[in-house]
PDB file of C-alpha atoms in Angstrom:
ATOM      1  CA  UNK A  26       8.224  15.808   0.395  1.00 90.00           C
ATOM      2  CA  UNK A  27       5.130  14.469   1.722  1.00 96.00           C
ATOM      3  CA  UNK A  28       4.443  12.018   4.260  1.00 98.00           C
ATOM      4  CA  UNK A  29       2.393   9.468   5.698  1.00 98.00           C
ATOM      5  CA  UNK A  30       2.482   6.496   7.862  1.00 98.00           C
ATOM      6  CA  UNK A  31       0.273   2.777   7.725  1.00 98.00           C
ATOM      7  CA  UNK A  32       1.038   1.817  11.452  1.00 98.00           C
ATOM      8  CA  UNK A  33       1.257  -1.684  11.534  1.00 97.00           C
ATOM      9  CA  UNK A  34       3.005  -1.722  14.628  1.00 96.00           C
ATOM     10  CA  UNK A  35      -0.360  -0.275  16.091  1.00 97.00           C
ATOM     11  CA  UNK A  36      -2.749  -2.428  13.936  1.00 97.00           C
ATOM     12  CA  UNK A  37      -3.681  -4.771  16.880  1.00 96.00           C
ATOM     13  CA  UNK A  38      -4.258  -2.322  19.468  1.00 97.00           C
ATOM     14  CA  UNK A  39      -6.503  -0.606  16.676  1.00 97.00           C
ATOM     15  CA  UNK A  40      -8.650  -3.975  16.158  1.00 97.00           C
ATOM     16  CA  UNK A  41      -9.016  -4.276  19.944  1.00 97.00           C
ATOM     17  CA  UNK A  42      -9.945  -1.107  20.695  1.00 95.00           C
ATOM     18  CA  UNK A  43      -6.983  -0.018  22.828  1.00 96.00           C
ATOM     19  CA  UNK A  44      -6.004   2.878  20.407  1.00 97.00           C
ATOM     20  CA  UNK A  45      -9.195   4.403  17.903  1.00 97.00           C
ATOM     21  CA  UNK A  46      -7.973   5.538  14.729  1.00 98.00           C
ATOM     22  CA  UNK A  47      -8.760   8.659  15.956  1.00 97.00           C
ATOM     23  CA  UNK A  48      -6.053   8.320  18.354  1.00 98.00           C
ATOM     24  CA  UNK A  49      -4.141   7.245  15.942  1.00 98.00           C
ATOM     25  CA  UNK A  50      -4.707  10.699  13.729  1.00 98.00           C
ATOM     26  CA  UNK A  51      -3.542  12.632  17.209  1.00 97.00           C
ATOM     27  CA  UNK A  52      -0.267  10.672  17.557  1.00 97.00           C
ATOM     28  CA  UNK A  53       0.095  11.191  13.303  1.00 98.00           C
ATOM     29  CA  UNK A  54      -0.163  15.202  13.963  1.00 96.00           C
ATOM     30  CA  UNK A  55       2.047  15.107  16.925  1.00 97.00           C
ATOM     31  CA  UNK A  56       4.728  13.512  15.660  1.00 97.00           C
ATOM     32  CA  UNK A  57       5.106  15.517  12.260  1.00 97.00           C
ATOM     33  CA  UNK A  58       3.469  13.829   9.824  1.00 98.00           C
ATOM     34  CA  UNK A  59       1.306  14.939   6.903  1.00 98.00           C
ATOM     35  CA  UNK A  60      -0.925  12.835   6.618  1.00 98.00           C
ATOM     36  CA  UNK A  61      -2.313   9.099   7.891  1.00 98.00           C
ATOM     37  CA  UNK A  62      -3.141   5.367   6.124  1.00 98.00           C
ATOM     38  CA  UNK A  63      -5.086   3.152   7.101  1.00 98.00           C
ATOM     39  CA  UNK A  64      -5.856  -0.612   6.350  1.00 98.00           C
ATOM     40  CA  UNK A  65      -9.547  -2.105   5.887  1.00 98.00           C
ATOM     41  CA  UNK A  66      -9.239  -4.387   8.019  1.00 97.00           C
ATOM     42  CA  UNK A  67      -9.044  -0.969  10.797  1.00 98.00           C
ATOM     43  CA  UNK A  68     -12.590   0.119   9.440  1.00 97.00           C
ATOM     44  CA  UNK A  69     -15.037  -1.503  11.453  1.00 96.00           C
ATOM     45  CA  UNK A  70     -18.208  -1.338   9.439  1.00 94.00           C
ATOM     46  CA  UNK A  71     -19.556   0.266   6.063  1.00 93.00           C
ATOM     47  CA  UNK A  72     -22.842   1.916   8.074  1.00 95.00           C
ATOM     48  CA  UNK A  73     -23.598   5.485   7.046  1.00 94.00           C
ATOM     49  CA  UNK A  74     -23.524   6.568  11.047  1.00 97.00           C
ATOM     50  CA  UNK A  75     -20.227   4.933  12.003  1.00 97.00           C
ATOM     51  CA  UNK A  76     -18.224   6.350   8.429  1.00 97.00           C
ATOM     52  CA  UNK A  77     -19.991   9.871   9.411  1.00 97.00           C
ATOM     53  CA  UNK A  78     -18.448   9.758  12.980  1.00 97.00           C
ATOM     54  CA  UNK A  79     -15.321   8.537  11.574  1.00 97.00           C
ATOM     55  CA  UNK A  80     -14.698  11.041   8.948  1.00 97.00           C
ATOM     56  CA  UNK A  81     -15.588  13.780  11.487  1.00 97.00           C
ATOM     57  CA  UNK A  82     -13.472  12.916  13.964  1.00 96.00           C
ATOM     58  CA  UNK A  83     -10.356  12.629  11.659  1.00 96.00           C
ATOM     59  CA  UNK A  84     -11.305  15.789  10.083  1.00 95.00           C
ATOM     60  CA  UNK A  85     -11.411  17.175  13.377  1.00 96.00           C
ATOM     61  CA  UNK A  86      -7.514  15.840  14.030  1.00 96.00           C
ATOM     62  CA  UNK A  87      -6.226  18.066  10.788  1.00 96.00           C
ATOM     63  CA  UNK A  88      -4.738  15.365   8.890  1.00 96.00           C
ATOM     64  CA  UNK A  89      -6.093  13.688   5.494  1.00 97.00           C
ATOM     65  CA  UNK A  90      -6.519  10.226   4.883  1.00 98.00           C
ATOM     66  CA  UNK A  91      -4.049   9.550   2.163  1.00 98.00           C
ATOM     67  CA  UNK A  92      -3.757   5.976   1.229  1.00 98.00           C
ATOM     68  CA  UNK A  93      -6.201   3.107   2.490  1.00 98.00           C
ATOM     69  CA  UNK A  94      -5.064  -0.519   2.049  1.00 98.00           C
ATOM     70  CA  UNK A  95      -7.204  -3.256   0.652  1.00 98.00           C
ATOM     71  CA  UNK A  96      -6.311  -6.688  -0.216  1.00 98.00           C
ATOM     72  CA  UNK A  97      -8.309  -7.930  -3.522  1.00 98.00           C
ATOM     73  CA  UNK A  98      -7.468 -11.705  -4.501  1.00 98.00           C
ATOM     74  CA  UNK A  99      -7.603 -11.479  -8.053  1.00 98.00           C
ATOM     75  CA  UNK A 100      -5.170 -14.554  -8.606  1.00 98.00           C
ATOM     76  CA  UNK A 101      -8.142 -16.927  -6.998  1.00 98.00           C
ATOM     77  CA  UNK A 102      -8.641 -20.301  -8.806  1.00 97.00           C
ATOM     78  CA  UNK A 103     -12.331 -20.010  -8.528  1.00 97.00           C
ATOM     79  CA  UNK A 104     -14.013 -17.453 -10.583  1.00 97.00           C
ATOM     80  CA  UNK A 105     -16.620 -17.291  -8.787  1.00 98.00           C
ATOM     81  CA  UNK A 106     -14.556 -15.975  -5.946  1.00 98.00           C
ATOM     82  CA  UNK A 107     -12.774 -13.522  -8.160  1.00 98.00           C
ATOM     83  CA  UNK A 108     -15.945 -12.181  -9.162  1.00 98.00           C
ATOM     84  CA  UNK A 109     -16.628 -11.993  -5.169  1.00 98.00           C
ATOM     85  CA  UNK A 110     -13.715 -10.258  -5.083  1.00 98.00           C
ATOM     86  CA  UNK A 111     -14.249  -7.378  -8.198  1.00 98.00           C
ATOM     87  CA  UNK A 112     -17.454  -6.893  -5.487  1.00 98.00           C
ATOM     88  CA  UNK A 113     -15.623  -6.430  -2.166  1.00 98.00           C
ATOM     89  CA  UNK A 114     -12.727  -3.915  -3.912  1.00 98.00           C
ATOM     90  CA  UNK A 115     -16.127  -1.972  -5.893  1.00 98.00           C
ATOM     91  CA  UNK A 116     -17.205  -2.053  -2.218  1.00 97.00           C
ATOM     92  CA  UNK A 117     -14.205  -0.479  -0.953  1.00 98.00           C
ATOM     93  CA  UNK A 118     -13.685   2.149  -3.560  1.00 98.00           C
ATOM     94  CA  UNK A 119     -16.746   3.644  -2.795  1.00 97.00           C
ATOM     95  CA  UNK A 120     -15.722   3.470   1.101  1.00 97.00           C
ATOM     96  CA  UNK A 121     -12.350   5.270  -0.099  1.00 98.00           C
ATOM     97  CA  UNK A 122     -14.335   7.330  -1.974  1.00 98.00           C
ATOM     98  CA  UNK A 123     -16.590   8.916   1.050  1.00 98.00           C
ATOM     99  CA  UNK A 124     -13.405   9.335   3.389  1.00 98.00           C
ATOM    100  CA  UNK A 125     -12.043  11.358   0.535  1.00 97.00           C
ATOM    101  CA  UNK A 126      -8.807   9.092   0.552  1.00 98.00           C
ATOM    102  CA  UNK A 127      -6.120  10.369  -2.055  1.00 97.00           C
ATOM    103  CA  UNK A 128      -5.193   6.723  -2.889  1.00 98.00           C
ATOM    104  CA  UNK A 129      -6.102   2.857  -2.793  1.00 98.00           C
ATOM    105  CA  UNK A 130      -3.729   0.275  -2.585  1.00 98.00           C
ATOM    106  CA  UNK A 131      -4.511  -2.792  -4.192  1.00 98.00           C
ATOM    107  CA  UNK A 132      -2.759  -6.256  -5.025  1.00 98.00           C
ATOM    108  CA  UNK A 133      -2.269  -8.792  -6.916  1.00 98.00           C
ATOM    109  CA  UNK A 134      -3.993 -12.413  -5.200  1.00 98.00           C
ATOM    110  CA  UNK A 135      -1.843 -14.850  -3.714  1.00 98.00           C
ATOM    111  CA  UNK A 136       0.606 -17.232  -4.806  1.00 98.00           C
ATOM    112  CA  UNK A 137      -2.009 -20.193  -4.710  1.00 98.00           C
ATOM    113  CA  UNK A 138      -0.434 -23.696  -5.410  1.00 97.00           C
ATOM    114  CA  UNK A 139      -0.412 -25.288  -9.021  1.00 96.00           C
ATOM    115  CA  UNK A 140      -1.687 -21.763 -11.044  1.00 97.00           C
ATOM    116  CA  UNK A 141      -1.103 -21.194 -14.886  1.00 98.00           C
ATOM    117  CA  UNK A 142       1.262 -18.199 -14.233  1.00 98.00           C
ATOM    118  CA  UNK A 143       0.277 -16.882 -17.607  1.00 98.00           C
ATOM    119  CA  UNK A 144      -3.538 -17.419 -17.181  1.00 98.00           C
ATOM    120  CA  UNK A 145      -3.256 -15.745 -14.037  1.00 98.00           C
ATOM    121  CA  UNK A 146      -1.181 -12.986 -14.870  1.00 98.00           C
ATOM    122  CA  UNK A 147      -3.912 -12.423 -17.882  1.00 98.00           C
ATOM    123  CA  UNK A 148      -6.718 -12.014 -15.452  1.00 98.00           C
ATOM    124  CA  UNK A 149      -5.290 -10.356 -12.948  1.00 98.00           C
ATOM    125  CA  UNK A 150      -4.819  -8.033 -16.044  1.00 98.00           C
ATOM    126  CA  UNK A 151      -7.986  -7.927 -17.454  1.00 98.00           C
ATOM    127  CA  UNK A 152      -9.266  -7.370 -13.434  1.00 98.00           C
ATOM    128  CA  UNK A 153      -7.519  -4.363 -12.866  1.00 98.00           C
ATOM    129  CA  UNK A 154      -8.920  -3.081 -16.434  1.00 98.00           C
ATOM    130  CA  UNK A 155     -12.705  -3.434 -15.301  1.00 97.00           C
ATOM    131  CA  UNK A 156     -11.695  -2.221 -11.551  1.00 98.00           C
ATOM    132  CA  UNK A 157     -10.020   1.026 -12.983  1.00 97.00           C
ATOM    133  CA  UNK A 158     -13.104   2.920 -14.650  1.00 95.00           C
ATOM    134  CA  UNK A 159     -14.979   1.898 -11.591  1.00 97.00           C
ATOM    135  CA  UNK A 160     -12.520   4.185  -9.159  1.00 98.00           C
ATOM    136  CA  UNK A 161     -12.158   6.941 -12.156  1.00 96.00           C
ATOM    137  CA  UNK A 162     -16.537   7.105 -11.339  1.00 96.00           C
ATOM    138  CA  UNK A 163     -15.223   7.764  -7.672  1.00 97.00           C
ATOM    139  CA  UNK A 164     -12.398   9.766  -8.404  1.00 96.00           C
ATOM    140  CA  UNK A 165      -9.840   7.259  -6.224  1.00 98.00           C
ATOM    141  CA  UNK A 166      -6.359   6.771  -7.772  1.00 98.00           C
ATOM    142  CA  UNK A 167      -5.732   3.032  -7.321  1.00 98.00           C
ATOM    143  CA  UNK A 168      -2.220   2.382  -6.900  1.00 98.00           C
ATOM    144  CA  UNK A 169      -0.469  -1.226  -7.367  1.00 98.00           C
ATOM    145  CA  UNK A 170       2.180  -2.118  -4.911  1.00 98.00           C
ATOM    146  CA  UNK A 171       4.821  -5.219  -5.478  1.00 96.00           C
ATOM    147  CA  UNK A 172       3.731  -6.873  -2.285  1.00 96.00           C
ATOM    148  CA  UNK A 173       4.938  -9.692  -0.302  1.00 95.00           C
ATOM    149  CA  UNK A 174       2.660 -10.998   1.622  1.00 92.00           C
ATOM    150  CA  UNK A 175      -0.046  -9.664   3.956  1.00 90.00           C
ATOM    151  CA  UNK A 176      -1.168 -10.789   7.294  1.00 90.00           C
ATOM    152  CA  UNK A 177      -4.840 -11.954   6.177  1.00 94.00           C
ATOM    153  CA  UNK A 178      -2.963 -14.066   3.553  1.00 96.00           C
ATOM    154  CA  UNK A 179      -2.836 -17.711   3.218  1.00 97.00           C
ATOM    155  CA  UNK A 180       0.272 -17.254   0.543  1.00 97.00           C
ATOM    156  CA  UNK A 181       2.430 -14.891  -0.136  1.00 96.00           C
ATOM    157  CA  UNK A 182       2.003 -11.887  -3.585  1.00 98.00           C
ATOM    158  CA  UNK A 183       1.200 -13.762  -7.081  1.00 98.00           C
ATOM    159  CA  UNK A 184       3.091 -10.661  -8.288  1.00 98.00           C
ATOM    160  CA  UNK A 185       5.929 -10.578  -5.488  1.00 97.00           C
ATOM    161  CA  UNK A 186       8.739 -12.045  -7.906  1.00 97.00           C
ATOM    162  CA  UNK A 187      10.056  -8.951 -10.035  1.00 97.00           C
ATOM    163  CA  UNK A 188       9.037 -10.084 -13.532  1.00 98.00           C
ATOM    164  CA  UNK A 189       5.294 -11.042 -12.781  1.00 98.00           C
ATOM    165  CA  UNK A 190       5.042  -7.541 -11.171  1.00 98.00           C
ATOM    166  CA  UNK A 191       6.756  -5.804 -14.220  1.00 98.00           C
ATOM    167  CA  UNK A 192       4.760  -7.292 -16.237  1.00 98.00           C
ATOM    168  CA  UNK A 193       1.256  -6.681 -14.715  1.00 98.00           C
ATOM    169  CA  UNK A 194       2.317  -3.093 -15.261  1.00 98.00           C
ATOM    170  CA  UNK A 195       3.187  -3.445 -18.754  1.00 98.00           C
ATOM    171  CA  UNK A 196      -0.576  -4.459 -19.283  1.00 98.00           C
ATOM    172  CA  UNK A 197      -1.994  -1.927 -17.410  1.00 98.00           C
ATOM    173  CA  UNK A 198      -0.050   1.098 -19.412  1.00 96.00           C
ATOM    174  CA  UNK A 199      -3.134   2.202 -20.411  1.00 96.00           C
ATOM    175  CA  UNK A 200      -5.164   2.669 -17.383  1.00 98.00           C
ATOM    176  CA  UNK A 201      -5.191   4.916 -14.776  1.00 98.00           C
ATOM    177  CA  UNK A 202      -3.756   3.015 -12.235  1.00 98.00           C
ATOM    178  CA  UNK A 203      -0.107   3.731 -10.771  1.00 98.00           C
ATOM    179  CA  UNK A 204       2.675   2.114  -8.560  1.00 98.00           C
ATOM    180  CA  UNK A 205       2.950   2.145  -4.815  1.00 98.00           C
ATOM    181  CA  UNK A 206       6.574   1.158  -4.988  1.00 98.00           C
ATOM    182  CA  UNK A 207       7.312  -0.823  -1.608  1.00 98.00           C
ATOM    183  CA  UNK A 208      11.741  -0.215  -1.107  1.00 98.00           C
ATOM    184  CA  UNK A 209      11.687  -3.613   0.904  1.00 98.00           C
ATOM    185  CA  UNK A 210       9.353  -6.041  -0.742  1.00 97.00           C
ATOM    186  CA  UNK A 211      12.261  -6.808  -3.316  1.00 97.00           C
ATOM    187  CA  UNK A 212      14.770  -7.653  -1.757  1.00 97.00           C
ATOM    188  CA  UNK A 213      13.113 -10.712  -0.116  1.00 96.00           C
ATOM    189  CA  UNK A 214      13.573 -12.177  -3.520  1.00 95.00           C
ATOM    190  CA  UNK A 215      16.826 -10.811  -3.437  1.00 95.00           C
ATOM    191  CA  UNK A 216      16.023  -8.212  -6.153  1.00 97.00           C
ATOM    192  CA  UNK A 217      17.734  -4.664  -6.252  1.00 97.00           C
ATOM    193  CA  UNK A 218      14.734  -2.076  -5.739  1.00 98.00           C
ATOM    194  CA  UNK A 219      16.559   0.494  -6.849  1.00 98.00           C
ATOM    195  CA  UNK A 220      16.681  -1.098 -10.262  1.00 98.00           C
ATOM    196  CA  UNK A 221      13.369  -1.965 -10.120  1.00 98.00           C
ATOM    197  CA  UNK A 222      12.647   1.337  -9.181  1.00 98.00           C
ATOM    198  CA  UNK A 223      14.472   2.779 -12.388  1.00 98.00           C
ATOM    199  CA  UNK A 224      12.205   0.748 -14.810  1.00 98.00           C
ATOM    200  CA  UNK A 225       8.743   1.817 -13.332  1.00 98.00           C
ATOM    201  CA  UNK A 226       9.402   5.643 -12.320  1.00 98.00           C
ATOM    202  CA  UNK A 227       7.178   7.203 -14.524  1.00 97.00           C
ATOM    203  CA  UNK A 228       4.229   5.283 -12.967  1.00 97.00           C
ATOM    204  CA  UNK A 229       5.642   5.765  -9.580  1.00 98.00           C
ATOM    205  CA  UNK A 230       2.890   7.667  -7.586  1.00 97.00           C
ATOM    206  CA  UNK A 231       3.431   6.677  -3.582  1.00 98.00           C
ATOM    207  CA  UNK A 232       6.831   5.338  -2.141  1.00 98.00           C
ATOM    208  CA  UNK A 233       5.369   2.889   0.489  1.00 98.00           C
ATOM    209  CA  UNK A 234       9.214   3.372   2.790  1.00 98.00           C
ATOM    210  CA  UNK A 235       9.833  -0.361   4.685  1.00 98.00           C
ATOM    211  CA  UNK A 236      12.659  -1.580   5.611  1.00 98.00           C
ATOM    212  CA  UNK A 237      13.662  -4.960   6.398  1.00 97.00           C
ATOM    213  CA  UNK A 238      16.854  -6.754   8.710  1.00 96.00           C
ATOM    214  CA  UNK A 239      18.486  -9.028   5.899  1.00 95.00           C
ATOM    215  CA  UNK A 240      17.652 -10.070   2.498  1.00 93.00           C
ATOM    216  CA  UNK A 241      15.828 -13.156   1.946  1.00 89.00           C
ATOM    217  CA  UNK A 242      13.403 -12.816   4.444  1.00 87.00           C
ATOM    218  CA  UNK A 243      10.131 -10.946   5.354  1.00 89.00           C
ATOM    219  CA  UNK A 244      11.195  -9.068   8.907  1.00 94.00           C
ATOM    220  CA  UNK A 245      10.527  -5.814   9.034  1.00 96.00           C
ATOM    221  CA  UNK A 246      12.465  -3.670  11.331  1.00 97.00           C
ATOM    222  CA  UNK A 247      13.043  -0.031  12.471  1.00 96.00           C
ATOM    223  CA  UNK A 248      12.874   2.528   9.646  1.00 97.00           C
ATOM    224  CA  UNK A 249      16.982   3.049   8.943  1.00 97.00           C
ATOM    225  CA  UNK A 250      17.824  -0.279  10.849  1.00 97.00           C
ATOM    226  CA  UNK A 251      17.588  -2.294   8.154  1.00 97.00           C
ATOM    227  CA  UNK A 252      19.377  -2.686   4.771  1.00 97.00           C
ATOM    228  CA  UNK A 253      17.096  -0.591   2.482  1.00 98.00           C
ATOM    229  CA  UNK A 254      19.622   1.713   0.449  1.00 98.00           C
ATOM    230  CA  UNK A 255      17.107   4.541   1.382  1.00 98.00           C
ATOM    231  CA  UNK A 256      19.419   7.533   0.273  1.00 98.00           C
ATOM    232  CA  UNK A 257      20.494   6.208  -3.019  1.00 98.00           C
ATOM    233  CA  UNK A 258      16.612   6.026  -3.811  1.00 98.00           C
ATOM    234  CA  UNK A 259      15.563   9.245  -2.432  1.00 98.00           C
ATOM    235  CA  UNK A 260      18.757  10.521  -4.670  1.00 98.00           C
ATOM    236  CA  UNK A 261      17.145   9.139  -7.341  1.00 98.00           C
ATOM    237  CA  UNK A 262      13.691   9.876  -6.747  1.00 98.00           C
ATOM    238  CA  UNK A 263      14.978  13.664  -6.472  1.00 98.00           C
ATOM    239  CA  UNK A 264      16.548  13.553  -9.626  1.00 98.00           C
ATOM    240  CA  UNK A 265      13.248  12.546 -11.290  1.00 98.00           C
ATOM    241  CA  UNK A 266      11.590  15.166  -9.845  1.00 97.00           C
ATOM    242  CA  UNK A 267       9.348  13.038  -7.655  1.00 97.00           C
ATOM    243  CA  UNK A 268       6.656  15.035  -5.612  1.00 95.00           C
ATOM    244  CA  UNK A 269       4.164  12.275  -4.494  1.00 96.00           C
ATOM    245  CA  UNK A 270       3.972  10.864  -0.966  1.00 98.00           C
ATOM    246  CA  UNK A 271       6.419   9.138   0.889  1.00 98.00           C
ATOM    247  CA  UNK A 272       4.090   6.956   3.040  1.00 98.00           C
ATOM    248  CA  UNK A 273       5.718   4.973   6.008  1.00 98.00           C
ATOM    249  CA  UNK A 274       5.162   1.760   6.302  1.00 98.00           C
ATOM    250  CA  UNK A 275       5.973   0.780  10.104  1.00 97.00           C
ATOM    251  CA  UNK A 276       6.196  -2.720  11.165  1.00 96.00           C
ATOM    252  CA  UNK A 277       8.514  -3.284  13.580  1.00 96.00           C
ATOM    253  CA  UNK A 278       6.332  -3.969  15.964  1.00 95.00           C
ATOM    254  CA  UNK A 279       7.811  -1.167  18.628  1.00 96.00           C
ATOM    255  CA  UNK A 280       4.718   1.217  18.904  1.00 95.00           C
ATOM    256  CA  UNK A 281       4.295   4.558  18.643  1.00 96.00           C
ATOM    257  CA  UNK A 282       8.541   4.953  19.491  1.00 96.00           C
ATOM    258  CA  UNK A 283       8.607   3.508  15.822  1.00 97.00           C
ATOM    259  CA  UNK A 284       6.616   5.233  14.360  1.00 97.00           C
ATOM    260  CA  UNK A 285       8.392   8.489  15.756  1.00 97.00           C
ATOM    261  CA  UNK A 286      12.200   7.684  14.821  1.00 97.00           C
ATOM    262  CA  UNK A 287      11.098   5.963  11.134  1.00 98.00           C
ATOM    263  CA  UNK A 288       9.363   9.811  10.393  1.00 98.00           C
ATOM    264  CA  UNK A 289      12.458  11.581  11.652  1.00 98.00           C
ATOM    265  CA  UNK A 290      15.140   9.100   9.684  1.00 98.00           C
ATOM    266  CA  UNK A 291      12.690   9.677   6.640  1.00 98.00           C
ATOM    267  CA  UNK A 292      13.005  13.164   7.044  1.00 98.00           C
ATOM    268  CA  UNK A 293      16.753  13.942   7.444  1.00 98.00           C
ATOM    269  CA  UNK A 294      17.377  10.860   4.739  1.00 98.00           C
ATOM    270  CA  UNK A 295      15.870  12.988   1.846  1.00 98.00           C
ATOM    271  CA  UNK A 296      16.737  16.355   2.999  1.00 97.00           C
ATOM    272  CA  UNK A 297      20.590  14.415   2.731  1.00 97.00           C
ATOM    273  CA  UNK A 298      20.113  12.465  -0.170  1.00 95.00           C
TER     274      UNK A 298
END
């Protein structure tokens, strides 16, 4: 088992400067993980000079970049925007590309007010389709997560609710593009994620491990605090021979001391499971 962290908890003090991501590789390292994630919104710039110092000094920490989050809109009324927004994740791809990420994580579009569920789920669709040969160019796996909804949201996932997200990856069977499979994001909707997790498996590339207090609600808490059934999907995972990443997703909002006791409870939850 491999694993990785997205620090959410540490997101602010990233944007402000009061922790670099370099910093944030260090404290990775030290506290026994394999690898790190990172969000765009942590990358200040697309400059040649500023990725070259970046990619140096997390090269120089020992740990790969494995997953980068991005947060295309393809569910946007105006097609003009969406069109902006093919641009911005092209954009991105190549960014993943040069810091020799393993994967991309990309969504849906929000939940916007009055949408054609079926138009949208068709061009969210079709989006993904023209998106994918662009990352094979770059050699980035895209991988699509059933979200819930991000911070630099106005709404919450298009594709949160179980059977839009199934059925995005029905249509996109024949791309390259596989599942980060978030264990919390379901049960906000009150969903079963290990039964979700059963009918996507063989797509299943990253486990994106959240956890959340109670079901019908987006609040994060410590790794193992929450209500995620994490050992009856590692047991399962295990059984279908998963070997991908298990990349923590920390959002509890209590620092580094988060971070720290979600890797250990991931750790001795599969080597039990």
């Amino acid at each position: 088992m491999k694993l990785s962290c997205l620090p959410v908890s540490l997101f602010s003090l990233i944007i402000n400067g009061s922790m670099s991501i370099r910093d944030w590789a260090k404290n990775a390292k030290e506290v026994g993980l394999d690898g790190i994630d990172l969000s765009m919104i942590l990358i200040k710039n697309h400059t040649t000079k500023y990725l070259n110092e970046l990619k140096m000094q997390i090269e120089n920490e020992g740990l790969p970049i494995v997953m980068i989050t991005t947060y295309p809109d393809f569910s946007n009324p105006n097609d003009l925007q969406v069109e902006r927004e093919m641009d911005y994740l092209r954009r991105d791809i190549a960014l993943a590309s040069f810091l020799e990420a393993k994967f991309l994580r990309i969504l849906a579009g929000q939940n916007y007010p009055n949408i054609n569920k079926k138009l949208t789920i068709r061009k969210v669709i079709d989006c993904f389709k023209r998106i994918d040969s662009i990352a094979n160019k770059y050699n980035i796996k895209l991988v699509y997560e059933n979200h819930s909804k991000p911070g630099v949201w106005d709404y919450s996932d298009f594709s949160h609710p179980t059977e839009i997200f199934l059925e995005i990856v029905e249509g996109i069977k024949n791309t390259n593009i596989g599942i980060n499979f978030d264990t919390a994001n379901t049960l906000i909707l009150n969903d079963d994620p290990l039964e979700v997790l059963k009918k996507i498996i063989g797509r299943v590339v990253v486990i994106h491990a959240a956890d959340i207090q109670a079901i019908g609600n987006f609040n994060p808490t410590i790794i193992g605090k929450g209500i995620v059934p994490f050992k009856s999907i590692f047991k399962f995972l295990k059984e279908n021979k998963f070997d991908g990443w298990i990349c923590i997703e920390e959002a509890s909002n209590t620092g580094l001391s988060g971070v720290k006791e979600a890797v250990k409870f991931i750790k001795k939850t599969w080597l039990e499971s």
